[in-house]
XYZ file of N, CA and C in Angstrom:
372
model
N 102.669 118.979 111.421
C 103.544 119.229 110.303
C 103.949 117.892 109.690
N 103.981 117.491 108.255
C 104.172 116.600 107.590
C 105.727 116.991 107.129
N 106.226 115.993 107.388
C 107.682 116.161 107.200
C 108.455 115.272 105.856
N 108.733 114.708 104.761
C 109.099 113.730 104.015
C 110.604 113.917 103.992
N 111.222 113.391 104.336
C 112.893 113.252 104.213
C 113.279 111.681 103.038
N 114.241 111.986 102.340
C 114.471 110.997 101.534
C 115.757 111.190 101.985
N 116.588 110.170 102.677
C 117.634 109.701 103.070
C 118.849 108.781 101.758
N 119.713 109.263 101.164
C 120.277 107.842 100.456
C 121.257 107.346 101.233
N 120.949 105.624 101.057
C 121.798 105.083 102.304
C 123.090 104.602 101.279
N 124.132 104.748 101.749
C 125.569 104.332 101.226
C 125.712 103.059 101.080
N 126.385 102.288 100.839
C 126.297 100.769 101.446
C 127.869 100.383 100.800
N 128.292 100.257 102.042
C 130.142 100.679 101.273
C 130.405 98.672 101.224
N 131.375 98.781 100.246
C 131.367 97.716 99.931
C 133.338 97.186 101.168
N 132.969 96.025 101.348
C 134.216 95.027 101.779
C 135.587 95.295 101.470
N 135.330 95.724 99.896
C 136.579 95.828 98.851
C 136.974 97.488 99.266
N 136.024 98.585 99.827
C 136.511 99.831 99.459
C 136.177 100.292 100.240
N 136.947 100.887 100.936
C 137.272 101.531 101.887
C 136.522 102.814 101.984
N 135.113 102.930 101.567
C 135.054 104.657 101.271
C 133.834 104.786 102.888
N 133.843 106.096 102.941
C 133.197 106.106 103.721
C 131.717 107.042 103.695
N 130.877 107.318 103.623
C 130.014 108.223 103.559
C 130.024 109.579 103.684
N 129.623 110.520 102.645
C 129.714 112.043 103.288
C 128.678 112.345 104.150
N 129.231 112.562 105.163
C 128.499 112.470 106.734
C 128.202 114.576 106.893
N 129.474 115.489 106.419
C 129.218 116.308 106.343
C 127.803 117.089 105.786
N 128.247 116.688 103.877
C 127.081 116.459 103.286
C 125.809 116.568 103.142
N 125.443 115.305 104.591
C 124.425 114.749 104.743
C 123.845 115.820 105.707
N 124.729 116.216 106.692
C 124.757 117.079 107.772
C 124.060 118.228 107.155
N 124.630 119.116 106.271
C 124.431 119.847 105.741
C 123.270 120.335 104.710
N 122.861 119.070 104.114
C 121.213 119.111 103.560
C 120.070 118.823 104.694
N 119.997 118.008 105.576
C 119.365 117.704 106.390
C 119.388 118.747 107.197
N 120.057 119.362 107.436
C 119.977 120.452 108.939
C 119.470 119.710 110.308
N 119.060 120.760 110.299
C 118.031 120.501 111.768
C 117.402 119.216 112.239
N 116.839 119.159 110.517
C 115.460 118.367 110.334
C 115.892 116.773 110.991
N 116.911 116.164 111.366
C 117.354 114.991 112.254
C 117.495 115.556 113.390
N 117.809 116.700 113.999
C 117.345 116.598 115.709
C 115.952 116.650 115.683
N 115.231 117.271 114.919
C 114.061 117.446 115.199
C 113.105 115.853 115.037
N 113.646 115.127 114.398
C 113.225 113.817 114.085
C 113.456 113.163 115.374
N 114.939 113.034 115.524
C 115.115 112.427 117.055
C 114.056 112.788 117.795
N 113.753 114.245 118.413
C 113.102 114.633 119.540
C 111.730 114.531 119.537
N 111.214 114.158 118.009
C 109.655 113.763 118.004
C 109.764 112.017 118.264
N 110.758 111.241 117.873
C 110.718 109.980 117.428
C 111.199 109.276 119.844
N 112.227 109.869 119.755
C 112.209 109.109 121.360
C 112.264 110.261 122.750
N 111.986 109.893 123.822
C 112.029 110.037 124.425
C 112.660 111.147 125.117
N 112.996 112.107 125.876
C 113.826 112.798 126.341
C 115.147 111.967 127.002
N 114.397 111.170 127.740
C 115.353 110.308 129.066
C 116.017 108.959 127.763
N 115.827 108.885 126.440
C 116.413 108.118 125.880
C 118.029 108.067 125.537
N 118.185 106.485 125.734
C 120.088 106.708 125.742
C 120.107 105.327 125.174
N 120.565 105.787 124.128
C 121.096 104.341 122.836
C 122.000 103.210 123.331
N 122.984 103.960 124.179
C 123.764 103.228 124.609
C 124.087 102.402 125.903
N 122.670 103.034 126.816
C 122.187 101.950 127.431
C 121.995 100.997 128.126
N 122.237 99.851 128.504
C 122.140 98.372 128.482
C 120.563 97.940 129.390
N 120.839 98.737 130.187
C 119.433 98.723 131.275
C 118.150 99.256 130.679
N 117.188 98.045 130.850
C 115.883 98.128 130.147
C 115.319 99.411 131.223
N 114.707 100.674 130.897
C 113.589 101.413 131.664
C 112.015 100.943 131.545
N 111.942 100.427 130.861
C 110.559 99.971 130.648
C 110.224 98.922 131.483
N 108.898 98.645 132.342
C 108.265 97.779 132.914
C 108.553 96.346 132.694
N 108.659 95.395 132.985
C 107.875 94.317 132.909
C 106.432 93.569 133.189
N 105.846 93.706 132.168
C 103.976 93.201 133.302
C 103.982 91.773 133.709
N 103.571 91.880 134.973
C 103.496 90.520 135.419
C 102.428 89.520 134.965
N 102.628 88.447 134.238
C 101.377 87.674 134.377
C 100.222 87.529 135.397
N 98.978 87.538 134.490
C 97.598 87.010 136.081
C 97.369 85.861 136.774
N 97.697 86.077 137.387
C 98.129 84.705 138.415
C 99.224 84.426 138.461
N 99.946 85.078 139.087
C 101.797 85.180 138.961
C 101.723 83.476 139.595
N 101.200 82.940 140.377
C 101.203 81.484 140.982
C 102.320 80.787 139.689
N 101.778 80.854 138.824
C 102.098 80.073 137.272
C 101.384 78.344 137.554
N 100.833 77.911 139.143
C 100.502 76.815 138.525
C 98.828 76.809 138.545
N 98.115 77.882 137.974
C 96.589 77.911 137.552
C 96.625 77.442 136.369
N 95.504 76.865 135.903
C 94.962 76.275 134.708
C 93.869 77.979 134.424
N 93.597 77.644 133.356
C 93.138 78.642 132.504
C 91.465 77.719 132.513
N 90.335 78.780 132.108
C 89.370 77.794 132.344
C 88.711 77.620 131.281
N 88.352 76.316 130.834
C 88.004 75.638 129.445
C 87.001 76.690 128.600
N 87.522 76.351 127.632
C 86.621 77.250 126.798
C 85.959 76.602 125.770
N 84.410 76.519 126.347
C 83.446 75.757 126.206
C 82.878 76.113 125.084
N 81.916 75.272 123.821
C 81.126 75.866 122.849
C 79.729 75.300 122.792
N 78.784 75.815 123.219
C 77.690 75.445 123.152
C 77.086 74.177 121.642
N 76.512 73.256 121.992
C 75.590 72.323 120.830
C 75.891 73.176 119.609
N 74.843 73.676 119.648
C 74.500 74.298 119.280
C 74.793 75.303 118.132
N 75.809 75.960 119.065
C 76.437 77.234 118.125
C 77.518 76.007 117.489
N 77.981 75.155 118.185
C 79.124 74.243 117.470
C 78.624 73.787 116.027
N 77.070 73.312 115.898
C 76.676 72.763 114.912
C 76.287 73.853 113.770
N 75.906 75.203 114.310
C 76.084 76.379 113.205
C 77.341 76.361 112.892
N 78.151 76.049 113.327
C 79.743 76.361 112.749
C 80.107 75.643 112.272
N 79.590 74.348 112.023
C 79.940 73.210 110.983
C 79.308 73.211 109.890
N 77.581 74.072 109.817
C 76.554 74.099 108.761
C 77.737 74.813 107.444
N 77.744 76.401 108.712
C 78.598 77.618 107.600
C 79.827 77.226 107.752
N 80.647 76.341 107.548
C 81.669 76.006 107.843
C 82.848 77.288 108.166
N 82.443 77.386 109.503
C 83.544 78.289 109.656
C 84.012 77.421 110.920
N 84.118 76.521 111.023
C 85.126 76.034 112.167
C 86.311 76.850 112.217
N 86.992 76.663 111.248
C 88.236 76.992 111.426
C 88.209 78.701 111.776
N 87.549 79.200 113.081
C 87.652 80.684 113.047
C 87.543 80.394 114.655
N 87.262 79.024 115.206
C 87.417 78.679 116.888
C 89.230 78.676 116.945
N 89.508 78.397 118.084
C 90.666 78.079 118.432
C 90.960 76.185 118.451
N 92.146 76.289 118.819
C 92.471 75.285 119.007
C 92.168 74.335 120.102
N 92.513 75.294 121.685
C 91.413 74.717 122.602
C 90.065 74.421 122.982
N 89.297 75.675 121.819
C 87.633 75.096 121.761
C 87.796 74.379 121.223
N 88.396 73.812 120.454
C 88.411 72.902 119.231
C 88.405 71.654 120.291
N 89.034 71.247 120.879
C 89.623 70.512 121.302
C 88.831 69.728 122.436
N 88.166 71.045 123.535
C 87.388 70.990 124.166
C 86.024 70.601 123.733
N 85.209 70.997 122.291
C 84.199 70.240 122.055
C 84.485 68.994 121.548
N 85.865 68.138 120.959
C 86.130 66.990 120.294
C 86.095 66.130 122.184
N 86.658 66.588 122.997
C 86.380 66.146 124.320
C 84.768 66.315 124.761
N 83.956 67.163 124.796
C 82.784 67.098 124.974
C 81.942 65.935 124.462
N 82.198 65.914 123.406
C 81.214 65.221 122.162
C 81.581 63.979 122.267
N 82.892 63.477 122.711
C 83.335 62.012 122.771
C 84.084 62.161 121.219
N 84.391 62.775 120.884
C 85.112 62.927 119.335
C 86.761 62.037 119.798
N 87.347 61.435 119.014
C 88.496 60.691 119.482
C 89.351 61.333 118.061
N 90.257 61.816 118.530
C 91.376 62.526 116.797
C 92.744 61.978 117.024
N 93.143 62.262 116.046
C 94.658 61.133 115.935
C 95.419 62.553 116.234
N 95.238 63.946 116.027
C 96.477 64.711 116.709
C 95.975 65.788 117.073
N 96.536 66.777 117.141
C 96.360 67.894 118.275
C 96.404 69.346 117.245
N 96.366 68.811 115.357
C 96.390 70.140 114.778
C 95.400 70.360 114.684
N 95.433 71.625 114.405
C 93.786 72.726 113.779
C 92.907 71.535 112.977
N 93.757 71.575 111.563
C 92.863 70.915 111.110
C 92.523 69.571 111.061
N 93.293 69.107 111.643
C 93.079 66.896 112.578
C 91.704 68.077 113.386
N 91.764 68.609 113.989
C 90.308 68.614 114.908
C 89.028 69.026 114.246
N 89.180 70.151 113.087
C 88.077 70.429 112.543
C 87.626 69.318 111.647
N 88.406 68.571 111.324
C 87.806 67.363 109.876
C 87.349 66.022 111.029
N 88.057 66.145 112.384
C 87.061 65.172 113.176
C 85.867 65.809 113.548
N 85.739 66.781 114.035
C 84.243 67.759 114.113
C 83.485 67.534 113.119
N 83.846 67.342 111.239
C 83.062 67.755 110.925
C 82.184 66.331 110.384
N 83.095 65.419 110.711
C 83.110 63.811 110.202
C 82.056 62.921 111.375
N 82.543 64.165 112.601
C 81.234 63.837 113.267
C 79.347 64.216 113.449
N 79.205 65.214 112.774
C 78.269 65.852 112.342
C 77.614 65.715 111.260
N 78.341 65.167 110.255
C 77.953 64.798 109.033
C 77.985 63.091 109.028
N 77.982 62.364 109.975
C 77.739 60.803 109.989
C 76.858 60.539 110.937
């Protein structure tokens, strides 16, 4: 069932004291807000709360002191990616990792400080 509700929101001002017709609102809407609630959360949902129910996922390698393992780019495919210039569609650590491979030396650690040394090396 496709449902469209057009809500108007009040927006009471600082100066005036008014408050929204809540009856009103009650009264055109009907139902159609419990029924929103009960599609929109949960049964066991409680607004008020404070305690998260939801999981936390643990990181892989809860250790926290593993290194992650380099992420390498072949000759190759590196030098197709400088032809069609799509460098900029690697990451930052391939990036980084072939400017270390290659002997590439860059003055910083952004995206594009690494792709314009990549490409300054390929093209000289």
């Amino acid at each position: 069932m496709t449902m469209h509700i057009y809500i108007q929101c009040v927006k009471l001002s600082p100066t005036t004291l008014s408050v929204p017709k809540v009856d009103m609102m009650d009264k055109r809407l009907g139902p159609l807000v419990q029924e929103f609630k009960e599609l929109v959360y949960p049964p066991d949902y409680n607004p008020d709360s404070t305690k998260s129910t939801a999981a936390k996922r643990k990181a892989e390698g809860a250790a926290g002191g593993e290194k992650r393992p380099r992420a390498e780019v072949p000759e190759d495919e590196l030098r197709a990616h400088v032809e069609k210039g799509t460098l900029g569609k690697l990451t930052v650590p391939v990036l980084k990792e072939a400017c270390r491979s290659l002997g590439v030396r860059t003055t910083g650690t952004k995206k594009q400080e690494l792709i314009d040394a990549l490409m300054q090396h390929y093209t000289h």
